[in-house]
CSV table of C-alpha atoms in Angstrom, one decimal:
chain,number,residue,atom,x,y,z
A,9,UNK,CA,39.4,55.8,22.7
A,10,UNK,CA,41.2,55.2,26.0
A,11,UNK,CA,39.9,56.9,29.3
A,12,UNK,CA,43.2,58.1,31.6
A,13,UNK,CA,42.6,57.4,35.4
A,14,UNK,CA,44.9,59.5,37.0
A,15,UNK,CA,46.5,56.9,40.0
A,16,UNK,CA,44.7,57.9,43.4
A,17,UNK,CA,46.6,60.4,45.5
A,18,UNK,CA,48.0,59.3,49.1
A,19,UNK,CA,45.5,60.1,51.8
A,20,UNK,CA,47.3,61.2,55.4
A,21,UNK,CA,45.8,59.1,57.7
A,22,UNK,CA,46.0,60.0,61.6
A,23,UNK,CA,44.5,58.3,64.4
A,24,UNK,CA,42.1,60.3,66.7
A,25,UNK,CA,42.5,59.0,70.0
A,26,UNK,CA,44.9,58.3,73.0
A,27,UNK,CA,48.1,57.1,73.4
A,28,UNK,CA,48.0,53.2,74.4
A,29,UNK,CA,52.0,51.9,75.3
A,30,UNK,CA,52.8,48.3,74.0
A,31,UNK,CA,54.3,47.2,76.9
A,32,UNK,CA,51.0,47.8,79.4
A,33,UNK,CA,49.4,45.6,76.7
A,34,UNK,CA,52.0,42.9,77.1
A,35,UNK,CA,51.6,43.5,81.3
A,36,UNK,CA,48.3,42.8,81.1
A,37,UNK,CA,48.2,40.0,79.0
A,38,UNK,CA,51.4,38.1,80.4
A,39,UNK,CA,50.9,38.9,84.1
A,40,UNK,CA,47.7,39.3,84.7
A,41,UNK,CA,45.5,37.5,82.2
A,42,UNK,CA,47.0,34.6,82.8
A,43,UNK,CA,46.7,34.6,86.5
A,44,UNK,CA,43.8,32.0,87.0
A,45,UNK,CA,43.8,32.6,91.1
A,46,UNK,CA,43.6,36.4,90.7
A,47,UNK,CA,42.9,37.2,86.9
A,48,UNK,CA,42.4,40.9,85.9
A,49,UNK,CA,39.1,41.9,85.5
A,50,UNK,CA,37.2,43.6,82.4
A,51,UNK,CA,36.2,46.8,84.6
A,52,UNK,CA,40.2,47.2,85.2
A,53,UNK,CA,41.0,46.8,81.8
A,54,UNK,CA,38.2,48.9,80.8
A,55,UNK,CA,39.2,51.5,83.2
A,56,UNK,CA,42.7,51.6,83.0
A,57,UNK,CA,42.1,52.4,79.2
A,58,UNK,CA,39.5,55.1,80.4
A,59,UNK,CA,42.4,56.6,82.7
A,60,UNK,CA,44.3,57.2,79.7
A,61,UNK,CA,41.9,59.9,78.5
A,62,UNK,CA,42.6,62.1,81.4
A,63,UNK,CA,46.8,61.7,81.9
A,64,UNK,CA,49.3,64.0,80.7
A,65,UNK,CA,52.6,63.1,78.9
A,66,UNK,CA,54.0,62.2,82.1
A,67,UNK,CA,51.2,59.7,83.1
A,68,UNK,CA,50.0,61.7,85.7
A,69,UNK,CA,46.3,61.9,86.2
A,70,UNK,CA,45.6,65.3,88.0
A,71,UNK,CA,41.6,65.4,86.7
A,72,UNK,CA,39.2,62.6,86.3
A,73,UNK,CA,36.8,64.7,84.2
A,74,UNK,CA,36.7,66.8,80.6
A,75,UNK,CA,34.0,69.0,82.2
A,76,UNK,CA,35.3,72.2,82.9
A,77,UNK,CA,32.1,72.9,85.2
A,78,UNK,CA,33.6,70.8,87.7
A,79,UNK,CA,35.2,72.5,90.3
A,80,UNK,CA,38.7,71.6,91.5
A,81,UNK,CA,38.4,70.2,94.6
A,82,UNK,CA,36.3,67.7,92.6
A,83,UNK,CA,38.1,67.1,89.8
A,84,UNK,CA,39.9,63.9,91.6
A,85,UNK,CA,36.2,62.0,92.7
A,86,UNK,CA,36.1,58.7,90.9
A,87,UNK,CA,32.6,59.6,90.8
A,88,UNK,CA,33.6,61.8,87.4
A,89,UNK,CA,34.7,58.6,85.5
A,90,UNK,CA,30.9,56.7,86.0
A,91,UNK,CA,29.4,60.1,85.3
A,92,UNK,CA,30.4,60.6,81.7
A,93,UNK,CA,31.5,57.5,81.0
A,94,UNK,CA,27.7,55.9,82.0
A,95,UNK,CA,29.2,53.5,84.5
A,96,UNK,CA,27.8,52.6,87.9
A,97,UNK,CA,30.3,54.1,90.7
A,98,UNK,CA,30.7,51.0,92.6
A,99,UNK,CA,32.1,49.0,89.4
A,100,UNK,CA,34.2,52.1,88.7
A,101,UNK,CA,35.3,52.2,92.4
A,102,UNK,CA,36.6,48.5,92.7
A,103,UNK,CA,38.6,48.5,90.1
A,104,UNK,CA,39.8,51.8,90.6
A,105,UNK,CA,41.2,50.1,93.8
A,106,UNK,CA,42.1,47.1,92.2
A,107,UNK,CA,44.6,48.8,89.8
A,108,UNK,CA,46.0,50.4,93.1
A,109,UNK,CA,46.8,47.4,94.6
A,110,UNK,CA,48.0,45.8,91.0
A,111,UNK,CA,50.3,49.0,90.5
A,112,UNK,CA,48.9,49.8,87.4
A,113,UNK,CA,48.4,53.8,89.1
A,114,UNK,CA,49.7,54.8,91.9
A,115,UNK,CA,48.6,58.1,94.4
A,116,UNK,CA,51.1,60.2,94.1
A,117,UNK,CA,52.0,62.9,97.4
A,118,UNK,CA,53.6,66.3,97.2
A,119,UNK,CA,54.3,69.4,99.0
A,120,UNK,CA,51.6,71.0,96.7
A,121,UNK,CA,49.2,68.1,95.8
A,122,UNK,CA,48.3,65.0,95.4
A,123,UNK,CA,47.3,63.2,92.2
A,124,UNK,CA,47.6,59.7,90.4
A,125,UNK,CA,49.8,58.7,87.9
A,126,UNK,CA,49.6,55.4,84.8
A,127,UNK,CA,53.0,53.5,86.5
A,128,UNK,CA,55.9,53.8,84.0
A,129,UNK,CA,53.6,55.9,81.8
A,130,UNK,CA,56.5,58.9,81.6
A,131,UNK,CA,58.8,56.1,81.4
A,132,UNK,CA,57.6,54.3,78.5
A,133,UNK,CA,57.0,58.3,76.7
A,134,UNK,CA,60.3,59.0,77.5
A,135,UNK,CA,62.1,56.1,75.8
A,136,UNK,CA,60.8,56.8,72.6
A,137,UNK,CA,62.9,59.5,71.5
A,138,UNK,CA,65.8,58.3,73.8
A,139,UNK,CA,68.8,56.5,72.7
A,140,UNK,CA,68.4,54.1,75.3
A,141,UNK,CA,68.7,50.2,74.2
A,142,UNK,CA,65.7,50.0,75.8
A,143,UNK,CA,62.4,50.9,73.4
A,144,UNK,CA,58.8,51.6,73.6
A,145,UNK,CA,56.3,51.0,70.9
A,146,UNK,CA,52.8,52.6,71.5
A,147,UNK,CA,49.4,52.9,69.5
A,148,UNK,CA,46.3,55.0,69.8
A,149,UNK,CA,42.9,53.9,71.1
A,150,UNK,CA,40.0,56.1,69.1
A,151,UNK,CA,38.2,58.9,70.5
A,152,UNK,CA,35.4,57.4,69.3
A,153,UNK,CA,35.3,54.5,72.1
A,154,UNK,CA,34.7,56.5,74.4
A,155,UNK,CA,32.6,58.7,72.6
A,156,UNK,CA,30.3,56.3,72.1
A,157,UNK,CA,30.5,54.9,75.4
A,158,UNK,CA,31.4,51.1,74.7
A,159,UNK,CA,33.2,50.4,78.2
A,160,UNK,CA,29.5,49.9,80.3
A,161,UNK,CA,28.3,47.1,77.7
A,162,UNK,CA,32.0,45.4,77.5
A,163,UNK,CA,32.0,45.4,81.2
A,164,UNK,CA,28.2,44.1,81.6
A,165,UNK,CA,29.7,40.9,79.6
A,166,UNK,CA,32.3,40.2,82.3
A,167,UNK,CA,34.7,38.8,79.4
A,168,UNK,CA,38.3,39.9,80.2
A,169,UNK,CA,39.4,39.0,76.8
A,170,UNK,CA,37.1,41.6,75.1
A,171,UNK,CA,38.7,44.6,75.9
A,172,UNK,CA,42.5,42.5,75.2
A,173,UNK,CA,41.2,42.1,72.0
A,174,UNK,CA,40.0,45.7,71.2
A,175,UNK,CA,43.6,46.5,72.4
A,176,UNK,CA,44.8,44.3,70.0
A,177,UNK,CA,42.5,45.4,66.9
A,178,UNK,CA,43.8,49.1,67.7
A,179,UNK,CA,47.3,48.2,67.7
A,180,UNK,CA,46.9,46.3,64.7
A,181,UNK,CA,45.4,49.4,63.2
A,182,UNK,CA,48.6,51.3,64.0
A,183,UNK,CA,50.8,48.9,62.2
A,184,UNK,CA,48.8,48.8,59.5
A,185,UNK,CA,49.0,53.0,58.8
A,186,UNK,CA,52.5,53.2,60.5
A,187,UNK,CA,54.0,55.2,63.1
A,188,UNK,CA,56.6,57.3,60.8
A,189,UNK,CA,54.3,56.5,57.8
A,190,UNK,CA,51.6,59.4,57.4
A,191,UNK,CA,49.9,58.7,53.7
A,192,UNK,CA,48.0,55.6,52.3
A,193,UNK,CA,47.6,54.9,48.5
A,194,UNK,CA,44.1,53.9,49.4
A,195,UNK,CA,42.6,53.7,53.0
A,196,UNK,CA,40.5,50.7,52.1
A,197,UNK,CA,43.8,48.4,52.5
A,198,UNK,CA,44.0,49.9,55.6
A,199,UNK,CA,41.9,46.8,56.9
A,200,UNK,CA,42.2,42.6,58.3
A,201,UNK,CA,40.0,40.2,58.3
A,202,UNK,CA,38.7,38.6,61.9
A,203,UNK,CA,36.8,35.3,61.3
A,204,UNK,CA,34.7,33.6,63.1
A,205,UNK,CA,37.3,30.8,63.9
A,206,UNK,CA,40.1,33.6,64.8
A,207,UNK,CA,37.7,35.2,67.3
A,208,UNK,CA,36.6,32.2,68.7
A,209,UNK,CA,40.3,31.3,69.1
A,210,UNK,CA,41.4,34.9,70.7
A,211,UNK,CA,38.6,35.1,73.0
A,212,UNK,CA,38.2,31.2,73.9
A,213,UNK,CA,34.5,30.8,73.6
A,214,UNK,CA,32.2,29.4,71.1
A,215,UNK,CA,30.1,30.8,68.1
A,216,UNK,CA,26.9,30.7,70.1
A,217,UNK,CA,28.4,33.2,72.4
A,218,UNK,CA,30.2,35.7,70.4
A,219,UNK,CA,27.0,35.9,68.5
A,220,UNK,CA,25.9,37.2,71.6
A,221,UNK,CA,28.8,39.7,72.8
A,222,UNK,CA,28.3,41.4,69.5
């Protein structure tokens, strides 16, 4: 007596979290990683991936905060970001500036307001449904990062090529499920194996010390 299995039905897989474009990746990696006299630092990464839970479609940042207690004349203080996201203000303040002067945001005047915006943020957005030669690939960074707060611990480590590779590992992720493909025949494939000796190749450092990062 044979027992029918009937074959698994596709599971629709979507990503809970924020829009992440490809080509700030690559900026950060080609332009600034590798700058050994002025190298980015883990509290800009870490922040300029924080930024991108309070920007619109456009990439303009008119709110630092989810809490809808703050009023609006305070909805701007970088203070917001260390609030909720456990970070100490100076940290958050430095690189705030630092991404300023990198032109990663920029402070935007009107005649109304002023606010910030992610440079080439609507850009980037735009391009994907234009028919411009000229493409933009993006992925999505999980809600639950910031949710469970992992920036402060990343940025007590002071290793730059942390947060590249959680980038990395989220883009991956995005691949793997597909931007135009919504269903899975199983989301266990949805998966890829990070050794030891790829790790210790990605980040640069030794066993002894990614033992210790984790």
């Amino acid at each position: 007596m044979s027992v029918l299995i009937p074959p698994p039905k596709p599971q629709t897989l979507t990503i809970d979290g924020v829009k992440f474009f490809k080509k700030h990746l690559d900026k950060i990696v080609k332009y600034d990683l590798e700058l050994s006299y002025n190298p980015i630092t883990t509290s800009e990464i870490s922040l300029f991936m924080i930024l991108h839970l309070y920007t619109d479609e456009m990439g303009q940042l008119r709110s630092l905060t989810k809490d809808p207690a703050v009023s609006e004349r305070k909805q701007l203080c970088i203070s917001n970001i260390s609030t909720e996201h456990e970070l100490t203000y100076e940290t958050v303040k430095k690189a705030f500036d630092k991404l300023l002067e990198r032109n990663y945001i920029a402070e935007v005047h009107t005649e109304q307001d002023m606010h910030y915006e992610i440079v080439d943020y609507g850009k980037y957005n735009n391009l994907i449904t234009s028919y411009s030669e000229e493409k933009s690939s993006y992925f999505h960074i999980p809600m639950a990062l910031f949710q469970e707060k992992i920036f402060g611990q990343l940025i007590k480590q002071r290793y730059q090529r942390g947060p590249i590779l959680l980038l990395k590992l989220c883009e991956y992720i995005q691949r793997q499920i597909g931007t135009n493909r919504r269903t899975v025949e199983d989301v266990e494939l949805v998966k890829g194996d990070r050794t030891m000796s790829y790790l210790k190749k990605t980040l640069n450092t030794t066993s002894k010390k990614l033992l210790i990062y984790h």
